[in-house]
Amino acid sequence: MKSTKAELIPKAFDSKSQEESLYKLWEESGYFKPDNVQKYLENSNKEVQKPFVMTLPPPNANGDLHMGHTCGYSFHDAMGRFNRMTGHPTLLIAGKDHAGIQTETVFTKRLRAEGIDKWDLGREEFNKRCYEFCLNAADNARSQEKRIGLSADWDSEFFTLDPRLTDVIYETFFKMLEDGLVYRDKRIINQCPHCRTALADIDTYHKELPGVFVYMVYPFVDEADKELAKKKFGAEGITVATTRPETMLGDTAVAVNPNDERYKEFIGKKVLLPIANREIPVIADDAIDIETGTGALKVTPAHSPIDFEIAQRHNLEIINVINEEGKMSGKVPERFLGMETIDCSKALVKELQELGLFVNLERIKHEVAVCERCDTPIQPIISFQWYVNTKPLAEKALEALNTGATKVIPEGQQKALTYFFENIQPWCISRQLWWGHRIPVWYSGSKELHDWLMDNPGKTTQDFEKEVGKEAHGSGKVFASVEKPNVDPDWDNEKNLEFEAEQDVFDTWFSSGQWPFSTTTSIGGFDKYFPTDVMVHARDILFWWSARMMMLSLYRTGKTPFHTVFLHGIINAPDGTKMSKSRGNTVSPVELFDKYGVDSLRLWYYSDALPGANAPLREEKIKGNRNFVNKIWNASRFVLMNIDDSELDSIRDRLEKAGFDGERVNANKEHVGKVVEYLSKHQYNLGTEQIREFFWHEYCDKWIEEVKAAIKDEQVGSEKRIELLSELVFLLKENLKIMHPFIPYITEAVWQELVKLELADGILMIQQI
RNA sequence: GGGCGAUUAGCUCAGCUGGUUAGAGCACCUCGUUUACACCGAGGGGGUCAUAGGUUCGAAUCCUAUAUCGCCCACCA
């Protein structure tokens, strides 16, 4: 009867109870830090390869991780572990995102629940409290990142508003301003009247809402035109159609297609804008679709992007009639001032009816852009914002793609990115929020003065005083600096001088677009760790994030920030639809960790969440992976159980001598070679399949069975037993190593069982493949 | 409207630069309780690789068209 210590090992691998202590073992080993990996390699006379570095996408500091986050981190970690085990001092830099508008919304609600109004609190106090809130809340996300096994250096973790990063981000802005790449410009923006901020297109989504389509007549000014119109159309004017009648008060033209036979003879004529009683021209523009509506478009440059472009082409006046809160304002008849747009719309329709200029009202459903956070329909309004001229930046990025300095996996997305760079639009980087990096700019005099001067080229501060009726306290020039400046060379009245701080903050992508070099710079490792190696994220933020990182890194450092962008698949609900909170079909990764173990979920990601794929969640596959993980546990247990305690010394000696050869060892080498190749080529699905196939059906089903039969009748301690069991242990260890990047927990757990029997040393994470 | 991609076993998908009987996991069927594991073992069924043409000695793989689906961007008077 054999006596073996290994018989005490439990029958099933209980992932949940072991994951925490295994993670602790890794973390406390210090090998999440590249310097320690380097020391280890040097001490064990291994060749030190160049560092392997990844900066990780920072999740929202105050949220839970979703299936997509843990998917990304699974890939990060497999890459990190593989490189760490092949001679590369490896650094994974994690982060937590301040997430601009989302966090401001969340925290404002929290404050309100405590009975605090953010406006009473003031900006400075709000930001202070929100910062604390985020730092505290970040523990939650961080513990989930650790749970997935992420081998990041937590001492290099950054919150995106960290003052060290801010310095770098501001420098970039100053440089761009100097180089003329940032400028202030008047454009149509998406205004959320509820959140009182400009929104990027990505912060909005489209929703089908009931609306109206109102036809109304703008009468001609000249009697002759009226006559002609009456003959042609049966009305003394031109009929236009709109879904937003309230914007008519800001109309400055009616546009028709130059090829539209109906209106040809009216081009250049004038109509009288009803109610506002303003004469506006009929103009011709190619952008007008003859088929839509009446083929005649009322042009409201201040409140519609298309109209704005038309206005630019034709030098039309721009009249703002809706303010930031979505209320009627500006040059509108007094009775409409302060009205909600919808009320104003109704009132106008009524007045038009009375004037006999109302033609028809259709009730329609149409797609409206709404605020992603609060569902409020956005108001396109015109305002001055800060822009980046992305054209020259995109050219450099294109070059990086074309020369192969950066490549995107999957290939199709590389084409999409190329197309994006080729057709890039100016980038609005200012947001009217409190929560974020304040744009480090001061206006001499006031922001109003500066924008007025921009609006009125050729005019002076004296004109401003006269026409606006306010005193000028500076030249209206812009000063870029963090601290308030105290001199303005263009303003001689020093006593009178005042500076107004820019209140807007940067778009979060402007700061996160600098992530690879802002973080490495801030830990003092720019020279050593930049450029980084691989960027991993889901493909939905390719244009927003990686594109920006490429442009800004090339601008600041002259180098592309990473040689590979790896876009993992998107995890969908089991029925194939998108997971979303509003649909209530989300699945929490933590739930799956608990149920099947982290390794099982990781394996599923590697096999299903491939670049270019949408992976519907398949629990039964994760369950299958759990079975594989358990198989590893039991196979290892069986090998150890076959070793009698009295044989341990001989097997240790045999293992130290190394020099195993023969069929199995060769087959195993070939197997390891294949997996290494798959990992190097980012073919994780093939790697997963390979380790599963090989370990289960070769190592377990063949080798263990063969050895089992061969040693059945052997005396304990016989030469044959020692040789065969030693070989089996050797092969087990080799397999644990190559499987570790995929499934770190189970492999390390087994390794530690080997360590207990002194059949292995140290920790598996740092062993070299 | 523009761009990208997909269509292979019941389900989810592999199949790299064209080459013997097209693969995996899960599901299904049969047999098996031999002291590692039933979260197991042995075996099995199941696919004219969306459709139509073409290139080739040879096509799931390359080309063209069609159909269906998905994603992204732009727009929606």
mmCIF file of C-alpha atoms in Angstrom, chain A residues 557-721:
data_model
loop_
_atom_site.group_PDB
_atom_site.id
_atom_site.type_symbol
_atom_site.label_atom_id
_atom_site.label_comp_id
_atom_site.label_asym_id
_atom_site.label_seq_id
_atom_site.Cartn_x
_atom_site.Cartn_y
_atom_site.Cartn_z
ATOM 1 C CA THR A 557 6.630 62.136 -29.564
ATOM 2 C CA GLY A 558 7.024 61.533 -33.267
ATOM 3 C CA LYS A 559 6.276 57.884 -32.647
ATOM 4 C CA THR A 560 3.193 55.792 -33.020
ATOM 5 C CA PRO A 561 2.143 54.706 -29.514
ATOM 6 C CA PHE A 562 1.834 50.976 -30.207
ATOM 7 C CA HIS A 563 2.707 48.584 -33.017
ATOM 8 C CA THR A 564 -0.515 46.607 -32.754
ATOM 9 C CA VAL A 565 -4.116 47.432 -32.042
ATOM 10 C CA PHE A 566 -5.951 44.282 -31.059
ATOM 11 C CA LEU A 567 -9.727 44.639 -31.146
ATOM 12 C CA HIS A 568 -11.479 41.914 -29.255
ATOM 13 C CA GLY A 569 -15.032 40.879 -30.032
ATOM 14 C CA ILE A 570 -18.148 42.297 -28.490
ATOM 15 C CA ILE A 571 -20.029 40.249 -25.919
ATOM 16 C CA ASN A 572 -23.732 40.078 -26.568
ATOM 17 C CA ALA A 573 -26.663 38.679 -24.651
ATOM 18 C CA PRO A 574 -27.444 34.987 -25.253
ATOM 19 C CA ASP A 575 -30.052 35.926 -27.860
ATOM 20 C CA GLY A 576 -27.452 37.858 -29.840
ATOM 21 C CA THR A 577 -28.719 41.324 -28.973
ATOM 22 C CA LYS A 578 -26.621 43.976 -27.340
ATOM 23 C CA MET A 579 -26.268 43.821 -23.585
ATOM 24 C CA SER A 580 -27.581 46.998 -22.040
ATOM 25 C CA LYS A 581 -28.841 48.115 -18.710
ATOM 26 C CA SER A 582 -31.992 49.543 -20.210
ATOM 27 C CA ARG A 583 -32.898 46.178 -21.730
ATOM 28 C CA GLY A 584 -32.116 44.485 -18.465
ATOM 29 C CA ASN A 585 -30.194 41.700 -20.190
ATOM 30 C CA THR A 586 -26.763 42.294 -18.728
ATOM 31 C CA VAL A 587 -24.788 39.522 -17.097
ATOM 32 C CA SER A 588 -22.219 40.388 -14.501
ATOM 33 C CA PRO A 589 -18.786 38.838 -14.934
ATOM 34 C CA VAL A 590 -18.525 38.416 -11.174
ATOM 35 C CA GLU A 591 -21.527 36.133 -11.279
ATOM 36 C CA LEU A 592 -19.745 33.963 -13.829
ATOM 37 C CA PHE A 593 -16.480 34.006 -11.872
ATOM 38 C CA ASP A 594 -18.334 32.634 -8.878
ATOM 39 C CA LYS A 595 -20.228 30.062 -10.831
ATOM 40 C CA TYR A 596 -17.532 28.621 -13.075
ATOM 41 C CA GLY A 597 -14.235 30.132 -12.033
ATOM 42 C CA VAL A 598 -12.207 32.846 -13.710
ATOM 43 C CA ASP A 599 -10.143 30.481 -15.846
ATOM 44 C CA SER A 600 -13.264 29.040 -17.458
ATOM 45 C CA LEU A 601 -14.527 32.452 -18.452
ATOM 46 C CA ARG A 602 -11.116 33.458 -19.750
ATOM 47 C CA LEU A 603 -10.998 30.394 -21.977
ATOM 48 C CA TRP A 604 -14.371 31.302 -23.378
ATOM 49 C CA TYR A 605 -13.168 34.792 -24.263
ATOM 50 C CA TYR A 606 -10.122 33.409 -26.020
ATOM 51 C CA SER A 607 -12.154 31.026 -28.100
ATOM 52 C CA ASP A 608 -15.230 33.132 -28.822
ATOM 53 C CA ALA A 609 -14.569 36.845 -28.397
ATOM 54 C CA LEU A 610 -12.293 36.990 -31.402
ATOM 55 C CA PRO A 611 -11.358 40.085 -33.346
ATOM 56 C CA GLY A 612 -14.217 41.010 -35.631
ATOM 57 C CA ALA A 613 -16.711 38.748 -33.881
ATOM 58 C CA ASN A 614 -19.824 39.365 -31.882
ATOM 59 C CA ALA A 615 -20.002 36.685 -29.240
ATOM 60 C CA PRO A 616 -23.361 35.824 -27.761
ATOM 61 C CA LEU A 617 -22.861 34.615 -24.224
ATOM 62 C CA ARG A 618 -22.875 30.812 -24.080
ATOM 63 C CA GLU A 619 -22.894 29.601 -20.523
ATOM 64 C CA GLU A 620 -22.759 25.954 -21.488
ATOM 65 C CA LYS A 621 -19.436 26.589 -23.188
ATOM 66 C CA ILE A 622 -18.053 28.231 -20.073
ATOM 67 C CA LYS A 623 -19.283 25.212 -18.179
ATOM 68 C CA GLY A 624 -17.403 22.996 -20.621
ATOM 69 C CA ASN A 625 -14.282 25.008 -19.902
ATOM 70 C CA ARG A 626 -14.853 24.500 -16.202
ATOM 71 C CA ASN A 627 -14.749 20.776 -16.892
ATOM 72 C CA PHE A 628 -11.426 21.159 -18.663
ATOM 73 C CA VAL A 629 -9.997 23.140 -15.762
ATOM 74 C CA ASN A 630 -11.117 20.425 -13.413
ATOM 75 C CA LYS A 631 -9.570 17.817 -15.663
ATOM 76 C CA ILE A 632 -6.201 19.517 -15.282
ATOM 77 C CA TRP A 633 -6.624 19.453 -11.538
ATOM 78 C CA ASN A 634 -7.474 15.774 -11.428
ATOM 79 C CA ALA A 635 -4.828 14.658 -13.865
ATOM 80 C CA SER A 636 -2.233 16.454 -11.773
ATOM 81 C CA ARG A 637 -3.642 15.001 -8.613
ATOM 82 C CA PHE A 638 -3.490 11.517 -10.076
ATOM 83 C CA VAL A 639 0.117 11.865 -11.135
ATOM 84 C CA LEU A 640 1.060 12.994 -7.657
ATOM 85 C CA MET A 641 -1.003 10.323 -5.978
ATOM 86 C CA ASN A 642 0.903 7.693 -7.872
ATOM 87 C CA ILE A 643 4.127 8.839 -6.306
ATOM 88 C CA ASP A 644 4.911 7.106 -3.053
ATOM 89 C CA ASP A 645 6.459 9.410 -0.462
ATOM 90 C CA SER A 646 9.536 7.209 -0.436
ATOM 91 C CA GLU A 647 10.052 7.902 -4.146
ATOM 92 C CA LEU A 648 10.022 11.707 -3.895
ATOM 93 C CA ASP A 649 13.776 12.071 -3.407
ATOM 94 C CA SER A 650 14.643 9.932 -6.422
ATOM 95 C CA ILE A 651 12.165 11.805 -8.605
ATOM 96 C CA ARG A 652 13.538 15.159 -7.472
ATOM 97 C CA ASP A 653 17.025 13.982 -8.417
ATOM 98 C CA ARG A 654 15.828 12.739 -11.763
ATOM 99 C CA LEU A 655 14.053 16.056 -12.477
ATOM 100 C CA GLU A 656 17.146 18.042 -11.636
ATOM 101 C CA LYS A 657 19.240 16.017 -14.031
ATOM 102 C CA ALA A 658 16.774 17.041 -16.705
ATOM 103 C CA GLY A 659 17.616 15.636 -20.093
ATOM 104 C CA PHE A 660 14.333 13.962 -20.882
ATOM 105 C CA ASP A 661 13.888 12.811 -24.423
ATOM 106 C CA GLY A 662 11.882 10.338 -26.409
ATOM 107 C CA GLU A 663 8.587 10.394 -28.202
ATOM 108 C CA ARG A 664 6.479 12.064 -25.567
ATOM 109 C CA VAL A 665 8.992 14.759 -24.848
ATOM 110 C CA ASN A 666 9.371 15.514 -28.530
ATOM 111 C CA ALA A 667 5.646 15.608 -29.068
ATOM 112 C CA ASN A 668 5.373 17.938 -26.138
ATOM 113 C CA LYS A 669 8.042 20.243 -27.514
ATOM 114 C CA GLU A 670 6.248 20.427 -30.787
ATOM 115 C CA HIS A 671 3.034 21.213 -28.962
ATOM 116 C CA VAL A 672 4.638 24.019 -26.967
ATOM 117 C CA GLY A 673 6.100 25.420 -30.169
ATOM 118 C CA LYS A 674 2.675 25.564 -31.752
ATOM 119 C CA VAL A 675 1.129 27.353 -28.798
ATOM 120 C CA VAL A 676 3.982 29.854 -28.720
ATOM 121 C CA GLU A 677 3.401 30.572 -32.363
ATOM 122 C CA TYR A 678 -0.330 31.047 -31.857
ATOM 123 C CA LEU A 679 0.267 33.390 -28.959
ATOM 124 C CA SER A 680 2.828 35.376 -30.919
ATOM 125 C CA LYS A 681 0.352 35.781 -33.749
ATOM 126 C CA HIS A 682 -2.512 36.666 -31.411
ATOM 127 C CA GLN A 683 -4.432 33.573 -32.470
ATOM 128 C CA TYR A 684 -5.862 32.890 -29.060
ATOM 129 C CA ASN A 685 -8.648 30.669 -30.302
ATOM 130 C CA LEU A 686 -6.146 28.325 -31.898
ATOM 131 C CA GLY A 687 -3.938 28.416 -28.820
ATOM 132 C CA THR A 688 -6.876 27.547 -26.607
ATOM 133 C CA GLU A 689 -7.909 24.708 -28.850
ATOM 134 C CA GLN A 690 -4.365 23.420 -28.945
ATOM 135 C CA ILE A 691 -3.810 23.310 -25.185
ATOM 136 C CA ARG A 692 -7.172 21.738 -24.598
ATOM 137 C CA GLU A 693 -6.776 19.124 -27.281
ATOM 138 C CA PHE A 694 -3.243 18.291 -26.298
ATOM 139 C CA PHE A 695 -3.519 18.191 -22.572
ATOM 140 C CA TRP A 696 -6.807 16.335 -22.483
ATOM 141 C CA HIS A 697 -6.420 13.881 -25.283
ATOM 142 C CA GLU A 698 -2.672 13.403 -25.374
ATOM 143 C CA TYR A 699 -1.409 13.929 -21.867
ATOM 144 C CA CYS A 700 -4.436 12.543 -20.018
ATOM 145 C CA ASP A 701 -6.045 10.065 -22.343
ATOM 146 C CA LYS A 702 -2.825 8.580 -23.714
ATOM 147 C CA TRP A 703 0.226 9.241 -21.591
ATOM 148 C CA ILE A 704 -1.276 8.911 -18.178
ATOM 149 C CA GLU A 705 -3.117 5.781 -19.273
ATOM 150 C CA GLU A 706 0.048 4.306 -20.754
ATOM 151 C CA VAL A 707 2.083 5.001 -17.660
ATOM 152 C CA LYS A 708 -0.741 3.740 -15.487
ATOM 153 C CA ALA A 709 -0.610 0.407 -17.282
ATOM 154 C CA ALA A 710 3.184 0.271 -17.400
ATOM 155 C CA ILE A 711 3.709 0.718 -13.680
ATOM 156 C CA LYS A 712 0.772 -1.371 -12.551
ATOM 157 C CA ASP A 713 2.835 -4.316 -11.394
ATOM 158 C CA GLU A 714 6.063 -2.472 -10.642
ATOM 159 C CA GLN A 715 7.578 -2.413 -7.160
ATOM 160 C CA VAL A 716 7.492 0.953 -5.427
ATOM 161 C CA GLY A 717 10.856 2.596 -5.975
ATOM 162 C CA SER A 718 11.753 0.617 -9.084
ATOM 163 C CA GLU A 719 13.867 2.294 -11.728
ATOM 164 C CA LYS A 720 11.071 2.077 -14.274
ATOM 165 C CA ARG A 721 8.594 3.752 -11.945
#
